[in-house]
């Protein structure tokens, strides 16, 4: 998968973690990338004698796993975000090869058991219904939140937004990252960016945004409780990361 700034912001727990990750970029050592580019590894020298081991497992793009030996409770922590940003900016710094001995496992035991039952899918396998339903329900909640944000913005008047209001809306936009709808998150962030330049254009985009969010909410609600066929166009707009096996069947 391609790592972008937008994707990193979407998986980050908050904006402060992204800023801290940016500050750490370029300070990692022992950088490694697996031959299939699915696993990133690096070390970061913190305040202790032993460097933190940092790892990102992207083998299942819709369910990445982030590991770090630092004491932070945030996942991904600033070290993981810094590692991702390092790879985005300078992939040539990462040596291709196996993960060094003593590194954390690619997937922790508890997460591996949970994902084997719920989220893991490989060549020729369908996503288990329970996992698919849980993800769809989460995305339906994200679409619902985006709808409320759009209605709030339209109700207050697009031309009446001050700096404080825009800051609060941007904070709410970042909260969409929890719901696995990076496309919706990016679309609303774009509306906020062009709001100061052209309220009329922002209103036009907001109207389309509201319509598509309503469709996404209904679609993911149906997929959460039934075997609804994939809507490729809507999934792509919401930010779905397609697997090569899925694309080959389209």
Short mmCIF file of C-alpha atoms in Angstrom, two decimals:
data_model
loop_
_atom_site.label_atom_id
_atom_site.label_comp_id
_atom_site.label_asym_id
_atom_site.label_seq_id
_atom_site.Cartn_x
_atom_site.Cartn_y
_atom_site.Cartn_z
CA UNK A 1 0.00 0.00 0.00
CA UNK A 2 1.07 3.59 -0.55
CA UNK A 3 1.65 5.62 2.61
CA UNK A 4 0.49 9.23 2.27
CA UNK A 5 0.36 12.17 4.67
CA UNK A 6 -3.44 11.94 4.62
CA UNK A 7 -3.37 8.26 5.56
CA UNK A 8 -0.94 8.89 8.43
CA UNK A 9 -3.21 11.66 9.77
CA UNK A 10 -6.20 9.34 9.45
CA UNK A 11 -4.64 6.53 11.54
CA UNK A 12 -3.16 8.90 14.15
CA UNK A 13 -4.99 9.14 17.50
CA UNK A 14 -4.86 12.95 17.42
CA UNK A 15 -3.17 15.92 15.77
CA UNK A 16 -0.58 16.27 18.55
CA UNK A 17 0.67 12.74 17.89
CA UNK A 18 1.16 13.63 14.22
CA UNK A 19 3.15 16.75 15.12
CA UNK A 20 5.30 14.74 17.52
CA UNK A 21 5.83 12.08 14.86
CA UNK A 22 6.94 14.71 12.36
CA UNK A 23 9.49 15.96 14.89
CA UNK A 24 10.96 12.44 15.21
CA UNK A 25 11.20 11.70 11.49
CA UNK A 26 14.79 11.21 10.37
CA UNK A 27 16.01 10.14 13.81
CA UNK A 28 15.46 6.38 13.49
CA UNK A 29 18.15 3.76 13.09
CA UNK A 30 18.32 0.10 11.99
CA UNK A 31 15.63 0.77 9.42
CA UNK A 32 14.25 -2.32 7.68
CA UNK A 33 11.45 -3.07 5.24
CA UNK A 34 10.30 -6.60 4.42
CA UNK A 35 10.69 -7.73 0.79
CA UNK A 36 6.93 -7.42 0.26
CA UNK A 37 6.96 -3.89 1.81
CA UNK A 38 4.30 -5.02 4.27
CA UNK A 39 6.43 -4.64 7.41
CA UNK A 40 8.42 -1.60 8.52
CA UNK A 41 10.89 -1.72 11.39
CA UNK A 42 13.15 0.79 13.08
CA UNK A 43 14.73 1.72 16.38
CA UNK A 44 14.51 5.01 18.23
CA UNK A 45 16.83 6.08 21.01
CA UNK A 46 14.70 7.59 23.75
CA UNK A 47 15.80 8.70 27.20
CA UNK A 48 16.63 5.16 28.31
CA UNK A 49 19.69 3.05 27.62
CA UNK A 50 17.87 0.63 25.31
CA UNK A 51 16.31 2.03 22.12
CA UNK A 52 12.63 1.51 21.44
CA UNK A 53 11.78 -1.04 18.77
CA UNK A 54 9.13 0.32 16.43
CA UNK A 55 7.14 -1.66 13.92
CA UNK A 56 4.24 -1.23 11.49
CA UNK A 57 2.55 -4.25 9.96
CA UNK A 58 0.64 -3.22 6.82
CA UNK A 59 0.02 -6.71 5.46
CA UNK A 60 -3.73 -6.15 5.96
CA UNK A 61 -4.17 -2.53 4.84
CA UNK A 62 -7.65 -2.21 6.33
CA UNK A 63 -6.37 -3.41 9.69
CA UNK A 64 -2.76 -2.26 10.19
CA UNK A 65 -1.01 -3.26 13.40
CA UNK A 66 1.38 -0.85 15.11
CA UNK A 67 3.86 -1.99 17.74
CA UNK A 68 6.33 -0.03 19.86
CA UNK A 69 8.22 -0.91 23.02
CA UNK A 70 7.77 2.60 24.44
CA UNK A 71 5.43 3.06 27.46
CA UNK A 72 2.90 5.23 25.59
CA UNK A 73 -0.71 4.05 25.63
CA UNK A 74 -1.43 5.73 22.33
CA UNK A 75 -1.66 3.45 19.32
CA UNK A 76 -0.13 4.34 17.05
CA UNK A 77 2.31 6.25 19.20
CA UNK A 78 4.48 9.12 17.97
CA UNK A 79 7.35 6.71 17.24
CA UNK A 80 5.23 4.63 14.86
CA UNK A 81 3.97 7.77 13.15
CA UNK A 82 7.53 9.01 12.79
CA UNK A 83 8.56 5.66 11.27
CA UNK A 84 5.68 5.82 8.75
CA UNK A 85 6.60 9.38 7.81
CA UNK A 86 10.25 8.38 7.43
CA UNK A 87 9.30 5.66 4.99
CA UNK A 88 6.97 7.98 3.05
CA UNK A 89 9.71 10.58 2.68
CA UNK A 90 12.81 8.37 2.24
CA UNK A 91 12.03 4.72 1.46
CA UNK A 92 15.58 4.29 0.16
CA UNK A 93 16.85 4.56 3.77
CA UNK A 94 15.09 1.29 4.63
CA UNK A 95 17.17 -1.80 3.95
CA UNK A 96 15.21 -4.67 2.44
CA UNK A 97 15.48 -7.75 4.59
CA UNK A 98 14.09 -9.69 7.54
CA UNK A 99 13.20 -8.10 10.85
CA UNK A 100 16.12 -8.25 13.28
CA UNK A 101 16.07 -10.93 15.97
CA UNK A 102 14.48 -9.84 19.22
CA UNK A 103 12.00 -7.50 17.54
CA UNK A 104 8.33 -7.65 18.53
CA UNK A 105 6.30 -10.23 16.60
CA UNK A 106 4.53 -9.02 13.47
CA UNK A 107 1.22 -9.35 15.26
CA UNK A 108 0.87 -9.73 19.06
CA UNK A 109 -0.59 -13.05 20.17
CA UNK A 110 -3.92 -11.64 21.41
CA UNK A 111 -4.41 -9.50 18.34
CA UNK A 112 -3.44 -12.39 16.09
CA UNK A 113 -6.09 -14.65 17.64
CA UNK A 114 -8.73 -11.93 17.35
CA UNK A 115 -7.86 -11.04 13.77
CA UNK A 116 -7.63 -14.65 12.68
CA UNK A 117 -11.24 -15.04 13.79
CA UNK A 118 -12.48 -11.65 12.67
CA UNK A 119 -10.30 -9.63 10.32
CA UNK A 120 -7.55 -11.60 8.60
CA UNK A 121 -8.09 -12.47 4.96
CA UNK A 122 -5.69 -13.85 2.41
CA UNK A 123 -5.65 -14.90 -1.23
CA UNK A 124 -8.88 -16.63 -2.17
CA UNK A 125 -10.56 -16.15 1.23
CA UNK A 126 -13.64 -14.09 1.90
CA UNK A 127 -13.77 -11.71 4.85
CA UNK A 128 -15.66 -13.45 7.69
CA UNK A 129 -19.19 -12.07 7.98
CA UNK A 130 -18.74 -11.02 11.62
CA UNK A 131 -15.65 -8.94 10.85
CA UNK A 132 -17.22 -7.41 7.76
CA UNK A 133 -20.34 -6.50 9.74
CA UNK A 134 -18.35 -4.89 12.55
CA UNK A 135 -16.34 -2.75 10.16
CA UNK A 136 -19.47 -1.76 8.25
CA UNK A 137 -21.21 -0.74 11.48
CA UNK A 138 -18.21 1.39 12.45
CA UNK A 139 -18.23 3.09 9.04
CA UNK A 140 -21.96 3.70 9.30
CA UNK A 141 -21.28 5.56 12.56
CA UNK A 142 -18.58 7.58 10.80
CA UNK A 143 -20.95 8.53 7.98
CA UNK A 144 -23.57 9.54 10.56
CA UNK A 145 -21.06 11.76 12.37
CA UNK A 146 -20.04 13.35 9.05
CA UNK A 147 -23.70 14.02 8.26
CA UNK A 148 -24.16 15.81 11.58
CA UNK A 149 -21.03 17.87 10.94
CA UNK A 150 -22.28 18.85 7.46
CA UNK A 151 -25.69 19.84 8.82
CA UNK A 152 -24.08 21.83 11.61
CA UNK A 153 -21.87 23.70 9.15
CA UNK A 154 -24.76 24.45 6.80
CA UNK A 155 -27.07 25.45 9.65
CA UNK A 156 -24.62 27.97 11.09
CA UNK A 157 -23.98 29.48 7.67
CA UNK A 158 -20.86 28.90 5.62
CA UNK A 159 -20.03 32.59 5.49
CA UNK A 160 -20.32 33.05 9.26
CA UNK A 161 -17.45 30.81 10.36
CA UNK A 162 -14.72 32.44 12.42
CA UNK A 163 -11.29 31.04 13.20
CA UNK A 164 -12.48 29.45 16.44
CA UNK A 165 -15.39 27.66 14.78
CA UNK A 166 -13.16 26.38 11.99
CA UNK A 167 -10.65 25.09 14.53
CA UNK A 168 -13.40 23.14 16.30
CA UNK A 169 -14.63 21.72 13.00
CA UNK A 170 -11.10 20.63 12.09
CA UNK A 171 -10.82 18.89 15.45
CA UNK A 172 -14.08 17.05 14.77
CA UNK A 173 -12.80 16.16 11.31
CA UNK A 174 -9.78 14.46 12.86
CA UNK A 175 -12.11 12.39 15.03
CA UNK A 176 -13.42 10.75 11.85
CA UNK A 177 -10.13 8.87 11.68
CA UNK A 178 -11.48 6.43 14.27
CA UNK A 179 -14.24 5.25 11.93
CA UNK A 180 -12.10 3.97 9.03
CA UNK A 181 -13.55 6.41 6.50
CA UNK A 182 -10.46 8.36 5.38
CA UNK A 183 -12.17 9.41 2.16
CA UNK A 184 -15.03 11.07 4.03
CA UNK A 185 -12.53 12.66 6.40
CA UNK A 186 -10.46 14.05 3.52
CA UNK A 187 -13.55 15.34 1.70
CA UNK A 188 -14.77 17.32 4.71
CA UNK A 189 -11.26 18.67 5.36
CA UNK A 190 -11.21 19.89 1.75
CA UNK A 191 -14.52 21.71 2.25
CA UNK A 192 -13.08 23.48 5.27
CA UNK A 193 -9.96 24.45 3.31
CA UNK A 194 -11.88 26.10 0.49
CA UNK A 195 -14.46 27.70 2.78
CA UNK A 196 -12.36 30.80 3.34
CA UNK A 197 -11.69 31.21 -0.38
CA UNK A 198 -15.16 30.61 -1.81
CA UNK A 199 -18.22 29.97 0.40
CA UNK A 200 -20.28 29.36 -2.76
CA UNK A 201 -17.98 26.60 -3.96
CA UNK A 202 -17.81 25.15 -0.46
CA UNK A 203 -21.62 25.06 -0.35
CA UNK A 204 -21.74 23.16 -3.65
CA UNK A 205 -19.26 20.59 -2.39
CA UNK A 206 -21.05 20.37 0.96
CA UNK A 207 -24.31 19.53 -0.84
CA UNK A 208 -22.67 16.64 -2.69
CA UNK A 209 -20.87 15.59 0.49
CA UNK A 210 -24.15 15.45 2.42
CA UNK A 211 -25.79 13.33 -0.29
CA UNK A 212 -22.92 10.85 -0.46
CA UNK A 213 -22.69 10.58 3.33
CA UNK A 214 -26.40 9.80 3.49
CA UNK A 215 -25.89 7.08 0.89
CA UNK A 216 -22.86 5.75 2.76
CA UNK A 217 -24.75 5.62 6.07
CA UNK A 218 -27.60 3.63 4.50
CA UNK A 219 -25.21 1.37 2.60
CA UNK A 220 -22.99 0.51 5.57
CA UNK A 221 -26.02 0.04 7.81
CA UNK A 222 -27.28 -2.58 5.36
CA UNK A 223 -23.85 -4.21 5.13
CA UNK A 224 -23.64 -4.40 8.92
CA UNK A 225 -26.72 -6.59 9.14
CA UNK A 226 -26.93 -8.34 5.75
CA UNK A 227 -24.83 -9.56 2.86
CA UNK A 228 -25.05 -6.39 0.82
CA UNK A 229 -23.00 -6.42 -2.44
CA UNK A 230 -20.03 -4.08 -2.51
CA UNK A 231 -20.67 -0.66 -4.02
CA UNK A 232 -17.23 -0.06 -5.55
CA UNK A 233 -17.76 3.64 -6.29
CA UNK A 234 -19.08 4.43 -2.82
CA UNK A 235 -16.42 2.31 -1.09
CA UNK A 236 -13.69 4.14 -3.02
CA UNK A 237 -15.11 7.55 -2.11
CA UNK A 238 -15.23 6.57 1.56
CA UNK A 239 -11.57 5.59 1.37
CA UNK A 240 -11.56 1.81 1.14
CA UNK A 241 -8.11 0.33 0.50
CA UNK A 242 -8.64 -2.28 -2.17
CA UNK A 243 -6.80 -5.60 -2.19
CA UNK A 244 -5.33 -6.83 -5.45
CA UNK A 245 -7.53 -9.93 -5.28
CA UNK A 246 -10.61 -7.72 -4.98
CA UNK A 247 -9.56 -5.55 -7.91
CA UNK A 248 -8.98 -8.60 -10.08
CA UNK A 249 -12.58 -9.69 -9.56
CA UNK A 250 -14.07 -6.33 -10.60
#
